[in-house]
CSV table of C-alpha atoms and ligand atoms in Angstrom, one decimal:
chain,number,residue,atom,x,y,z
F,1,MET,CA,-21.2,100.0,-100.0
F,2,SER,CA,-22.6,96.6,-100.0
F,3,THR,CA,-24.0,95.1,-97.0
F,4,THR,CA,-24.3,91.3,-96.3
F,5,PRO,CA,-27.7,89.9,-96.7
F,6,GLU,CA,-29.3,88.6,-93.4
F,7,HIS,CA,-29.0,84.5,-92.9
F,8,ILE,CA,-31.9,82.7,-92.1
F,9,HIS,CA,-31.5,79.0,-90.7
F,10,CYS,CA,-35.0,78.0,-91.7
F,11,LEU,CA,-37.0,80.5,-94.1
F,12,ILE,CA,-40.8,79.7,-94.0
F,13,ILE,CA,-42.6,81.6,-97.0
F,14,GLY,CA,-46.3,81.9,-96.4
F,15,SER,CA,-48.7,82.1,-93.4
F,16,GLY,CA,-51.5,79.7,-93.9
F,17,PRO,CA,-51.9,76.6,-91.6
F,18,ALA,CA,-49.0,74.7,-93.2
F,19,GLY,CA,-46.9,77.6,-92.7
F,20,TYR,CA,-47.7,78.5,-89.1
F,21,THR,CA,-47.5,74.6,-88.1
F,22,ALA,CA,-44.2,74.2,-89.9
F,23,ALA,CA,-43.1,77.3,-87.8
F,24,ILE,CA,-44.5,75.9,-84.3
F,25,TYR,CA,-42.2,72.3,-85.0
F,26,ALA,CA,-39.2,74.5,-86.6
F,27,SER,CA,-39.1,76.6,-83.5
F,28,ARG,CA,-39.5,73.8,-81.1
F,29,ALA,CA,-36.7,72.2,-82.8
F,30,ASP,CA,-34.7,75.4,-82.4
F,31,LEU,CA,-34.4,76.1,-86.1
F,32,LYS,CA,-35.0,79.7,-85.0
F,33,PRO,CA,-37.3,79.9,-88.1
F,34,VAL,CA,-38.2,83.5,-89.5
F,35,LEU,CA,-42.0,83.3,-91.5
F,36,TYR,CA,-42.9,85.4,-94.0
F,37,THR,CA,-46.9,86.0,-94.2
F,38,GLY,CA,-47.1,87.2,-97.9
F,39,MET,CA,-49.8,89.7,-98.9
F,40,THR,CA,-52.6,87.7,-96.9
F,41,PRO,CA,-51.3,87.2,-93.5
F,42,GLY,CA,-53.4,83.8,-92.2
F,43,GLY,CA,-54.1,82.9,-95.9
F,44,GLN,CA,-57.5,81.8,-97.4
F,45,LEU,CA,-58.7,80.9,-93.7
F,46,THR,CA,-59.0,84.4,-93.0
F,47,GLU,CA,-61.8,84.5,-95.8
F,48,THR,CA,-64.1,82.2,-94.4
F,49,THR,CA,-66.2,82.6,-91.4
F,50,GLU,CA,-66.8,79.5,-89.0
F,51,VAL,CA,-64.4,76.7,-89.4
F,52,ASP,CA,-66.4,73.8,-87.9
F,53,ASN,CA,-63.9,70.8,-89.0
F,54,PHE,CA,-59.9,71.8,-87.7
F,55,PRO,CA,-59.8,69.2,-84.6
F,56,GLY,CA,-59.7,70.6,-81.1
F,57,TYR,CA,-62.6,73.0,-81.6
F,58,PRO,CA,-65.6,71.2,-80.3
F,59,LYS,CA,-67.4,74.5,-80.7
F,60,GLY,CA,-66.0,75.7,-84.1
F,61,ILE,CA,-63.9,78.7,-84.3
F,62,THR,CA,-63.7,81.5,-87.1
F,63,GLY,CA,-60.9,81.5,-89.8
F,64,PRO,CA,-59.2,84.6,-88.5
F,65,GLU,CA,-59.1,83.7,-85.1
F,66,LEU,CA,-57.9,80.0,-85.8
F,67,MET,CA,-55.1,81.9,-87.6
F,68,GLU,CA,-54.3,84.2,-84.9
F,69,ASP,CA,-54.5,81.2,-82.6
F,70,LEU,CA,-51.9,79.5,-84.8
F,71,LYS,CA,-49.6,82.7,-85.2
F,72,ALA,CA,-49.4,82.7,-81.5
F,73,GLN,CA,-48.5,79.3,-81.0
F,74,ALA,CA,-45.4,79.8,-83.3
F,75,GLU,CA,-44.5,83.0,-82.0
F,76,ARG,CA,-44.6,81.6,-78.2
F,77,PHE,CA,-41.6,79.1,-79.4
F,78,GLY,CA,-39.5,82.3,-80.9
F,79,THR,CA,-40.6,82.1,-84.5
F,80,GLN,CA,-40.3,85.7,-86.3
F,81,VAL,CA,-43.2,86.3,-88.1
F,82,ARG,CA,-42.7,89.2,-90.7
F,83,PHE,CA,-45.2,91.2,-92.8
F,84,GLY,CA,-43.5,90.7,-96.5
F,85,LEU,CA,-43.7,89.0,-99.9
F,86,VAL,CA,-41.0,86.9,-101.2
F,87,THR,CA,-40.7,88.1,-104.7
F,88,LYS,CA,-37.9,86.4,-106.2
F,89,ALA,CA,-35.7,83.0,-105.1
F,90,ASP,CA,-32.5,81.2,-106.5
F,91,LEU,CA,-33.1,78.4,-104.8
F,92,ASN,CA,-30.0,76.5,-106.4
F,93,ALA,CA,-27.6,79.0,-104.9
F,94,SER,CA,-25.8,77.6,-101.7
F,95,PRO,CA,-26.9,79.4,-99.1
F,96,LYS,CA,-30.4,79.9,-101.0
F,97,ARG,CA,-30.9,83.4,-102.1
F,98,LEU,CA,-34.5,85.3,-102.1
F,99,TRP,CA,-35.6,88.7,-101.8
F,100,VAL,CA,-38.5,90.3,-100.1
F,101,ASP,CA,-40.8,92.8,-101.4
F,102,GLU,CA,-38.4,92.9,-104.7
F,103,SER,CA,-35.7,94.9,-102.6
F,104,THR,CA,-34.4,93.0,-99.4
F,105,GLU,CA,-31.9,90.2,-100.1
F,106,ILE,CA,-31.8,87.3,-97.6
F,107,THR,CA,-29.7,84.0,-97.6
F,108,ALA,CA,-31.1,80.5,-96.3
F,109,ASP,CA,-29.8,77.3,-95.3
F,110,THR,CA,-33.6,75.4,-95.8
F,111,VAL,CA,-36.6,76.8,-97.2
F,112,ILE,CA,-40.2,75.7,-96.5
F,113,ILE,CA,-42.7,76.8,-99.1
F,114,SER,CA,-46.3,77.1,-97.9
F,115,THR,CA,-47.3,79.8,-100.4
F,116,GLY,CA,-50.9,78.0,-100.7
F,117,ALA,CA,-53.3,78.2,-103.6
F,118,SER,CA,-56.0,80.8,-104.5
F,119,ALA,CA,-59.5,79.7,-105.8
F,120,LYS,CA,-60.5,81.1,-108.9
F,121,TRP,CA,-63.8,83.1,-108.8
F,122,ILE,CA,-66.1,83.9,-111.7
F,123,GLY,CA,-65.6,87.7,-111.1
F,124,LEU,CA,-69.4,89.0,-111.0
F,125,GLU,CA,-69.6,91.7,-108.6
F,126,ASN,CA,-72.1,90.3,-106.2
F,127,GLU,CA,-70.0,87.3,-106.1
F,128,THR,CA,-67.2,89.4,-104.4
F,129,ARG,CA,-69.6,91.3,-102.3
F,130,LEU,CA,-71.4,88.2,-100.9
F,131,ARG,CA,-68.4,86.2,-100.2
F,132,MET,CA,-66.4,89.1,-98.5
F,133,ASN,CA,-69.8,89.4,-96.3
F,134,ALA,CA,-70.2,85.8,-95.6
F,135,GLY,CA,-73.4,85.6,-97.5
F,136,GLY,CA,-73.5,82.3,-98.7
F,137,VAL,CA,-70.7,82.6,-101.4
F,138,SER,CA,-67.9,80.0,-101.1
F,139,ALA,CA,-65.2,78.1,-102.8
F,140,CYS,CA,-65.0,75.0,-100.5
F,141,ALA,CA,-68.0,73.0,-99.9
F,142,VAL,CA,-66.4,70.9,-97.4
F,143,CYS,CA,-65.7,73.6,-95.2
F,144,ASP,CA,-69.2,75.4,-95.7
F,145,GLY,CA,-71.6,73.1,-97.1
F,146,PHE,CA,-73.0,72.2,-93.4
F,147,PHE,CA,-74.3,75.6,-93.1
F,148,PHE,CA,-77.0,74.7,-96.2
F,149,ARG,CA,-78.4,71.8,-94.8
F,150,GLY,CA,-81.7,70.9,-96.2
F,151,GLN,CA,-81.4,73.8,-98.6
F,152,GLU,CA,-81.0,74.1,-102.3
F,153,VAL,CA,-77.6,75.1,-103.6
F,154,ALA,CA,-75.8,75.7,-106.9
F,155,ILE,CA,-72.4,74.9,-107.6
F,156,VAL,CA,-70.2,76.1,-110.8
F,157,GLY,CA,-67.9,73.9,-112.4
F,158,ALA,CA,-67.4,70.8,-114.5
F,159,GLY,CA,-64.0,69.4,-113.0
F,160,ASP,CA,-62.9,66.6,-110.4
F,161,THR,CA,-63.4,69.2,-107.8
F,162,ALA,CA,-67.0,70.4,-109.1
F,163,ALA,CA,-68.1,67.0,-109.5
F,164,GLU,CA,-67.1,65.7,-106.1
F,165,GLU,CA,-68.3,68.8,-104.2
F,166,ALA,CA,-71.8,68.4,-105.8
F,167,THR,CA,-71.9,64.8,-104.7
F,168,TYR,CA,-70.8,66.1,-101.1
F,169,LEU,CA,-73.2,68.6,-101.2
F,170,SER,CA,-75.9,66.6,-102.3
F,171,LYS,CA,-75.7,64.5,-99.4
F,172,LEU,CA,-76.4,67.5,-96.9
F,173,CYS,CA,-78.8,69.8,-99.2
F,174,LYS,CA,-82.5,69.0,-100.9
F,175,LYS,CA,-81.2,69.9,-104.2
F,176,VAL,CA,-77.9,71.0,-105.9
F,177,TYR,CA,-78.0,72.8,-109.4
F,178,MET,CA,-74.4,72.1,-111.2
F,179,ILE,CA,-74.0,74.9,-113.7
F,180,VAL,CA,-72.0,73.7,-116.5
F,181,ARG,CA,-71.0,76.3,-119.3
F,182,ARG,CA,-70.4,73.7,-121.8
F,183,GLY,CA,-72.5,70.6,-123.0
F,184,GLU,CA,-70.1,68.4,-121.2
F,185,MET,CA,-68.1,67.9,-118.1
F,186,ARG,CA,-64.2,67.7,-117.7
F,187,ALA,CA,-64.4,65.8,-114.9
F,188,SER,CA,-63.5,62.0,-115.1
F,189,LYS,CA,-66.1,59.8,-116.2
F,190,ALA,CA,-66.5,57.6,-112.8
F,191,MET,CA,-67.2,61.2,-111.0
F,192,GLN,CA,-69.2,62.4,-113.7
F,193,HIS,CA,-71.4,59.1,-113.5
F,194,ARG,CA,-71.7,60.0,-109.9
F,195,VAL,CA,-73.1,62.8,-110.3
F,196,LEU,CA,-75.5,61.9,-113.0
F,197,ASN,CA,-76.9,59.5,-111.0
F,198,THR,CA,-77.4,61.4,-108.1
F,199,PRO,CA,-81.1,62.1,-108.0
F,200,ASN,CA,-80.9,65.4,-106.4
F,201,ILE,CA,-78.1,67.1,-108.3
F,202,GLU,CA,-79.5,68.9,-111.5
F,203,VAL,CA,-77.0,69.5,-114.4
F,204,LEU,CA,-77.6,72.5,-116.4
F,205,TRP,CA,-75.8,72.4,-119.4
F,206,ASN,CA,-74.4,75.2,-121.3
F,207,SER,CA,-75.3,77.5,-118.9
F,208,VAL,CA,-73.1,80.7,-117.4
F,209,THR,CA,-74.1,82.7,-114.3
F,210,GLU,CA,-75.3,86.1,-115.1
F,211,ASP,CA,-75.5,87.4,-111.3
F,212,ILE,CA,-76.4,86.5,-107.9
F,213,LEU,CA,-79.2,87.8,-106.3
F,214,GLY,CA,-79.7,88.9,-102.4
F,215,LYS,CA,-78.6,91.8,-100.2
F,216,ASP,CA,-77.2,90.1,-97.3
F,217,GLY,CA,-77.3,86.5,-98.2
F,218,VAL,CA,-77.7,84.7,-101.4
F,219,GLU,CA,-81.5,84.6,-102.4
F,220,GLY,CA,-81.3,83.4,-106.1
F,221,VAL,CA,-78.9,83.1,-108.9
F,222,VAL,CA,-79.7,84.3,-112.7
F,223,VAL,CA,-78.2,81.4,-115.0
F,224,LYS,CA,-78.4,82.1,-118.9
F,225,ASN,CA,-78.5,78.8,-121.4
F,226,THR,CA,-76.0,80.0,-124.1
F,227,GLU,CA,-77.9,77.9,-126.7
F,228,THR,CA,-81.2,79.1,-126.2
F,229,ASN,CA,-80.6,82.4,-124.8
F,230,GLN,CA,-82.8,81.9,-122.1
F,231,SER,CA,-82.1,83.1,-118.5
F,232,GLN,CA,-83.9,81.8,-115.6
F,233,THR,CA,-83.6,82.6,-111.8
F,234,ILE,CA,-82.7,79.4,-109.2
F,235,ASN,CA,-83.8,79.9,-105.9
F,236,VAL,CA,-80.6,78.9,-104.0
F,237,THR,CA,-79.2,80.2,-100.6
F,238,GLY,CA,-76.0,78.8,-101.3
F,239,PHE,CA,-73.6,79.5,-104.1
F,240,PHE,CA,-70.4,77.3,-104.8
F,241,VAL,CA,-67.8,78.0,-107.2
F,242,ALA,CA,-65.4,75.1,-108.2
F,243,ILE,CA,-63.8,76.3,-111.5
F,244,GLY,CA,-60.1,75.7,-110.0
F,245,HIS,CA,-57.4,76.8,-108.1
F,246,LYS,CA,-54.1,78.3,-108.8
F,247,PRO,CA,-51.1,77.3,-106.7
F,248,ASN,CA,-49.1,80.5,-105.6
F,249,THR,CA,-46.0,79.4,-107.2
F,250,ASP,CA,-45.0,81.4,-110.2
F,251,ILE,CA,-41.7,82.6,-108.5
F,252,PHE,CA,-40.2,79.0,-108.4
F,253,LYS,CA,-41.1,78.2,-112.0
F,254,GLY,CA,-38.3,76.9,-113.8
F,255,GLN,CA,-36.4,75.7,-110.4
F,256,LEU,CA,-38.8,73.3,-108.8
F,257,THR,CA,-40.5,70.5,-110.6
F,258,MET,CA,-44.1,71.2,-110.8
F,259,ASP,CA,-47.0,69.9,-112.4
F,260,GLU,CA,-48.5,71.2,-115.7
F,261,LEU,CA,-51.0,73.3,-113.2
F,262,GLY,CA,-48.3,74.6,-111.3
F,263,TYR,CA,-48.5,72.5,-108.1
F,264,ILE,CA,-44.8,71.6,-106.9
F,265,GLU,CA,-44.0,68.1,-107.0
F,266,VAL,CA,-42.5,66.5,-103.7
F,267,VAL,CA,-41.1,63.1,-103.1
F,268,PRO,CA,-44.0,60.7,-102.1
F,269,GLY,CA,-44.8,60.5,-98.5
F,270,SER,CA,-42.4,63.4,-98.0
F,271,THR,CA,-42.1,67.3,-98.4
F,272,LYS,CA,-39.0,67.2,-100.4
F,273,THR,CA,-38.7,68.9,-103.5
F,274,ASN,CA,-36.3,68.2,-106.4
F,275,ILE,CA,-33.7,71.0,-104.8
F,276,GLU,CA,-31.9,69.6,-101.6
F,277,GLY,CA,-33.2,71.9,-98.6
F,278,VAL,CA,-36.2,72.9,-100.3
F,279,PHE,CA,-39.6,71.7,-98.7
F,280,ALA,CA,-43.2,72.5,-100.2
F,281,VAL,CA,-45.9,72.0,-97.7
F,282,GLY,CA,-49.8,72.8,-98.0
F,283,ASP,CA,-52.0,73.8,-100.8
F,284,CYS,CA,-48.9,75.0,-103.1
F,285,ALA,CA,-48.3,71.1,-103.1
F,286,ASP,CA,-51.7,69.6,-102.9
F,287,LYS,CA,-54.5,69.9,-105.0
F,288,HIS,CA,-56.6,66.8,-103.9
F,289,TYR,CA,-57.5,67.3,-100.1
F,290,ARG,CA,-57.2,71.2,-99.5
F,291,GLN,CA,-58.0,71.2,-96.0
F,292,ALA,CA,-56.7,73.4,-93.1
F,293,VAL,CA,-55.9,70.2,-91.4
F,294,THR,CA,-54.1,68.2,-94.1
F,295,ALA,CA,-52.2,71.3,-94.8
F,296,ALA,CA,-51.3,71.8,-91.0
F,297,GLY,CA,-50.0,67.9,-91.2
F,298,SER,CA,-47.9,68.5,-94.1
F,299,GLY,CA,-46.6,71.7,-92.4
F,300,CYS,CA,-45.5,69.5,-89.6
F,301,MET,CA,-43.9,67.1,-92.1
F,302,GLY,CA,-42.0,69.9,-94.0
F,303,ALA,CA,-40.5,71.0,-90.4
F,304,LEU,CA,-39.2,67.4,-89.6
F,305,ASP,CA,-37.8,67.1,-93.0
F,306,ALA,CA,-35.8,70.3,-92.7
F,307,GLU,CA,-34.7,69.4,-89.3
F,308,ARG,CA,-33.4,66.0,-90.4
F,309,TYR,CA,-31.8,67.6,-93.4
F,310,LEU,CA,-29.8,70.0,-91.4
F,311,ALA,CA,-28.7,67.4,-88.9
F,312,ALA,CA,-27.8,65.1,-92.2
F,313,LYS,CA,-25.6,68.1,-93.1
F,314,GLY,CA,-24.0,68.7,-89.5
F,315,ASP,CA,-25.9,71.9,-89.6
F,316,HIS,CA,-28.0,71.4,-86.7
X,401,NDP,P1,-60.4,71.9,-113.4
X,401,NDP,O1,-59.3,72.9,-114.0
X,401,NDP,O2,-59.9,70.7,-113.6
X,401,NDP,O3,-61.6,72.3,-114.0
X,401,NDP,C1,-62.3,73.3,-113.8
X,401,NDP,C2,-63.6,73.7,-114.2
X,401,NDP,O4,-64.2,74.6,-114.1
X,401,NDP,C3,-63.9,73.3,-115.8
X,401,NDP,O5,-64.7,72.5,-115.8
X,401,NDP,C4,-64.2,74.5,-116.5
X,401,NDP,O6,-65.0,74.4,-117.6
X,401,NDP,C5,-64.7,75.3,-115.2
X,401,NDP,N1,-64.6,76.6,-115.6
X,401,NDP,C6,-63.4,77.3,-115.2
X,401,NDP,N2,-63.5,78.9,-115.7
X,401,NDP,C7,-64.9,78.7,-115.5
X,401,NDP,C8,-65.7,80.0,-115.7
X,401,NDP,N3,-65.3,81.1,-115.6
X,401,NDP,N4,-67.2,79.7,-115.6
X,401,NDP,C9,-67.7,78.6,-115.5
X,401,NDP,N5,-67.0,77.2,-115.5
X,401,NDP,C10,-65.6,77.6,-115.5
X,401,NDP,O7,-60.5,72.4,-111.8
X,401,NDP,P2,-60.3,71.1,-110.7
X,401,NDP,O8,-60.5,72.2,-109.5
X,401,NDP,O9,-61.8,70.7,-110.9
X,401,NDP,O10,-59.3,69.7,-110.8
X,401,NDP,C11,-58.1,70.6,-110.7
X,401,NDP,C12,-57.0,69.3,-110.6
X,401,NDP,O11,-57.1,68.5,-109.7
X,401,NDP,C13,-57.4,68.4,-111.8
X,401,NDP,O12,-56.4,67.9,-112.4
X,401,NDP,C14,-58.1,67.3,-111.1
X,401,NDP,O13,-58.4,66.0,-112.0
X,401,NDP,C15,-57.5,67.2,-110.1
X,401,NDP,N6,-58.8,66.5,-109.0
X,401,NDP,C16,-58.8,65.2,-108.7
X,401,NDP,C17,-59.6,64.8,-107.6
X,401,NDP,C18,-59.4,63.3,-107.5
X,401,NDP,O14,-58.9,62.5,-108.5
X,401,NDP,N7,-60.6,62.9,-106.6
X,401,NDP,C19,-60.4,65.8,-107.1
X,401,NDP,C20,-60.3,67.1,-107.3
X,401,NDP,C21,-59.6,67.4,-108.3
X,401,NDP,P3,-64.3,73.8,-119.0
X,401,NDP,O15,-64.4,72.7,-119.1
X,401,NDP,O16,-65.4,74.4,-119.7
X,401,NDP,O17,-63.0,74.3,-119.1
């Protein structure tokens, strides 16, 4: 016996600041949104400690608390928040068809994708341990650089993000070591120029990170020069990783237009994708800003775009 799949007016996929903000706006507009959290309810911010740059919290707030607040605000207006992972989608169908946890089929009039992006990590055991214990390992200099004012830090990576973040850190920190695995950088020439002309950034070329030292917090980093095979320990208290992000968009490949890295492309100034009724918000569509507040702002835009789309169709 086949059962009719549950039909949802406004489906939101992902539970970071973008998803919850979309949910706040969509529920207040009576779109009756259902939000599926994914496997990390609250998204990347649940892995950070203090958030000092989200407007409205003059004393700062922890990442998990901020996400609980956003969730509560979305639920206050009737958003149904469900734990579950959307694993398959047919966005060209009408209505759109999606599957949760590889089994439950649902249909939707509008879909707001806020699946975020995941930072890439080097993969060292001590990197994971210190990251999980808020011990000074971070993938976001703009979020966490402030905690290392006047200290010496290291950053790994040689792309535009690493160059931008090294420059940002150089304004706060006494010294920044930039660990670059080859003899050249991938970053744009302008960004490289800025790095190389900043006196308190020292680039360690042809270098790989062998280990991160410290029990409760970073106390040093062992770096090996792959040309000389010599290892040295640099005495830093912060370790930043900027080796790229991976947008969580795999299940939409072949349906939504994406750039070569997998970020969903939207019509500039909107959250509209190439498929009508499907909107992309937050880090899955933004490789430049990646801030909680910019994600939240685009979540708001996604809900407004969804509401206008439904109104134009006479469905709302
Ligand atoms: P990228 O993929 O461009 O660069 C990643 C960097 O990390 C590369 O230099 C790579 O080295 C290095 N890397 C990868 N894995 C490791 C590893 N295991 N150990 C050490 N180093 C490693 O990522 P970005 O986040 O920098 O940029 C993503 C995109 O966003 C790019 O298109 C970029 O131009 C864009 N961007 C633009 C900005 C701007 O215009 N203002 C700001 C930020 C990003 P290798 O070079 O050897 O492969």
